Phi, psi and omega in degrees: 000140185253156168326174182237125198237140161283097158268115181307151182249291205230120194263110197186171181269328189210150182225193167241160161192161210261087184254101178304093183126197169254123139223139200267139160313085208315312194280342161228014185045067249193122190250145177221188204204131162123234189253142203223138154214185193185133210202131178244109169215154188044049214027032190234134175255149192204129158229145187264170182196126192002089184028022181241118167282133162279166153271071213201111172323185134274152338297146187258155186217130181252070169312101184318104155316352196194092168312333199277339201246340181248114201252231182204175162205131181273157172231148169068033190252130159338116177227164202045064205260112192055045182253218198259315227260004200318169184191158169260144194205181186243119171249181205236133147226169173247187205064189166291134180267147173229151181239082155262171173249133160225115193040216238252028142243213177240173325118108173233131207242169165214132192253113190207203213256164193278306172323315175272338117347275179319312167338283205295320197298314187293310187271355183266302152308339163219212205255124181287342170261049132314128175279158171008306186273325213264004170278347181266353181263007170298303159352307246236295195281020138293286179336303191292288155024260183287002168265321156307315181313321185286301182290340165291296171347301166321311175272308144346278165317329180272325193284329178101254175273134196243096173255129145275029200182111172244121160256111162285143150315128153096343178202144171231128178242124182216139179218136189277136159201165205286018178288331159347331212235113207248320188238056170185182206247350185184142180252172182321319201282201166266023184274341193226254175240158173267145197212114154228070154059225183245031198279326194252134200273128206240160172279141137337287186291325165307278132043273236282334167316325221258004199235026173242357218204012161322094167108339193299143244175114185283137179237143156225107182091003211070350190249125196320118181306160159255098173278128147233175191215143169234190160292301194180127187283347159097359172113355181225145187252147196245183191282168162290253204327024155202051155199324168240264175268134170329072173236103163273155185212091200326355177271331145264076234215154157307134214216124154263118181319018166246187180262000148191196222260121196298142176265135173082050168231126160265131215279353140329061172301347174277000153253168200285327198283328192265003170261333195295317197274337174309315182258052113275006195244213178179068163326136166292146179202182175285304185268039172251065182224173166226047165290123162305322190299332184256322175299328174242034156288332196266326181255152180280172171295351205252315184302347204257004147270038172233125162234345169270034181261024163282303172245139181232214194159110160240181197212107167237100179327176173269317168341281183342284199320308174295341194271297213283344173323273183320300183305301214263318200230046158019078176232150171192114180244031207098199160259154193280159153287284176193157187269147216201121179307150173201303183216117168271155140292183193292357207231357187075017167298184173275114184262323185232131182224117171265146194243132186232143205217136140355312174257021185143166149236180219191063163329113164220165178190179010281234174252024187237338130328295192300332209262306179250043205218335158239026166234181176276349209226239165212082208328157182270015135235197185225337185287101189201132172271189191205127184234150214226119165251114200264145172300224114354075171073033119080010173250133211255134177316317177214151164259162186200104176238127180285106194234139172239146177099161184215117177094199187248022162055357167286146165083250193256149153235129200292311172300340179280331182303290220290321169321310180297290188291331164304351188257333117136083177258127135304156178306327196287322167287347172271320187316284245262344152305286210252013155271062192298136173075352170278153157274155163273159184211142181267137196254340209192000000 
């Protein structure tokens, strides 16, 4: 039987939200139908239900009478939450809506069956009109995904404190990862999988990936994989354990995105000079394409405003550099010098990057640290060289970093996927590209 999954939605002191049917109140079994809001100010909690204030503990759950004819609609929840394109929008959901407080805001949660969940995930992360191999093999690693994530919950809980931050003289190391999320199992955004309900319109063909590809599951060892997935691996996929917690995981391994080994490269990106000329080039790859036709099977409206993200290019005055130094990790080191390479991974990201400054310096990672320590947002890797244009007294005017890939490139990279299946790749031949040594398994 399959499970029941908890998603965080909307994080806020106070929200709105709309319940298209009867749902009954759990805590008085009480049924309403219409407009709702809920607000944590002053240590005080309060919820309306067509302008008549409850009386009603926390956390509150609001239970769909008919799951199939009744949903919600939350309003005004954040997506792309500190990426370039974030934005506010009114999403649709089916299940149950919960209500918690976390510190000193509320929690809007939605609880419904995994399957259906997934439906949303697939269409919410890509173009619903994907093809055919490459939604069932998203199916399949959003599914394993997120079952692993519960049984790590799990183990968490027992094992306790979770550190995501190592400090040294001279360096700090940090990695993001879905441990942040203590009382539901995966929150909406792309910090975990992007999921907006029934807000993004689904297909047939999505439909028919989760019910053709039902209870399936990538296993290693027996044990449900942590499929992960980014947009595009820049032609090389890098390890887990240099992005998140030091674990291997023989499965996320270095993956090069072709059907063979690009010629006049050496692909040993963790030394520099061969990471400097790979993301100084344009290797042929899978997710090396500008076909439009497969980018907006893959990307959504908003992702398809990014088209460079095999190769990029940024440019940060020394004003810049500094500012956003202080604003994203609150460092001021002076004015910077020079950005100094210390340690890569199998894919030529960054793991360890020293920020060298007039007053002093500084190592930090991991590669989503490095990532939000030099954008307003988030560069779109950590792969990246750094070319310098010097003033005055040898202090440099601008930095200009040159980068491949979008995200952290570990498990599929999805333009490289999409690429596989226009090419008429089966899901099984896309898993098992960038899942080495994994199986499929019906777990339910």
């Amino acid at each position: 039987m399959q499970p029941n999954i908890e998603v965080g939605v909307l994080m806020a002191p106070e929200f709105s939200f709309t319940l298209e049917g009867p749902y009954r109140l759990r805590s008085s079994g009480e049924v309403f139908e219409g407009t709702g809001k809920a607000s944590f100010e002053a240590g005080k909690w309060k919820l309306w239900l067509n302008n008549q204030e409850m009386e009603t503990p926390l956390p509150v759950e609001l239970e769909p009478v008919d799951y199939k004819k009744c949903s919600f609609e939350l309003k005004d929840v954040v997506i792309g939450i500190n990426f370039h394109w974030e934005r506010k929008e009114d999403q649709r959901f089916k299940g149950t809506l919960r209500i918690i407080r976390e510190d000193e805001h509320l929690t809007a949660v939605n609880r419904l069956p995994l399957e259906d969940y997934l439906v949303s995930v697939i269409s919410s992360e890509m173009s619903a009109t994907s093809s055919p191999e490459l939604l069932r093999a998203h199916a399949v690693i959003s599914r394993s995904w997120l079952i692993a994530q519960k049984e790590k919950e799990q183990k968490l809980k027992e094992k306790g404190s979770y550190e995501t931050t190592v400090e040294r003289p001279g360096e700090k190391i940090k990695w993001y990862d879905r441990e942040d999320h203590l009382h539901f199992d995966v929150c909406a955004d792309d910090h975990c999988q992007r999921y907006q309900g029934i807000t993004r319109a689904s297909t047939q063909e999505v439909e028919a990936a989760i019910a053709d590809t039902f209870g399936e599951v990538l296993v290693y060892n027996d044990a449900i994989c942590d499929a992960r997935f980014s947009k595009s691996c820049g032609g090389v996929s890098e390890l887990f354990e240099n992005v998140w917690e030091p674990i291997n995981h023989p499965y996320l391994t270095k993956v090069v995105d072709n059907d063979q080994l690009p010629q006049g490269y050496n692909l040993d990106l963790t030394n520099e000079a061969a990471a400097r000329k790979w993301i100084l080039n344009n290797p042929p790859a899978f997710c090396n394409t500008h076909d439009q036709h497969i980018l907006s099977q893959v990307l959504n409206d908003y992702d398809q405003e990014t088209d460079d993200f095999y190769r990029w290019k940024v440019v940060l005055t020394q004003e810049k550099i500094q500012q956003l130094l202080k604003k994203k990790i609150d460092l001021d080191l002076g004015e910077i010098l020079d950005l100094i390479p210390i340690e890569r991974g199998e894919s030529g990201r960054l793991i360890r990057l020293k920020i060298v400054g007039t007053k002093g310096e500084l190592t930090i990672g991991k590669e989503l640290e490095i990532r939000k320590a030099l954008s307003d947002s988030h560069l779109y890797s950590s792969a990246f060289v750094v070319e310098k244009e010097l003033g005055e007294g040898k202090i440099p005017v601008s930095f200009t970093l040159i980068g491949a890939g979008w995200g952290h490139g570990v498990g599929l990279c999805q333009i490289g996927a999409a690429v596989m299946g226009a090419k008429g790749y089966s899901y099984q031949d896309i898993l098992f590209h960038y899942f080495r040594g994994a199986r499929l398994e019906k777990r339910y």
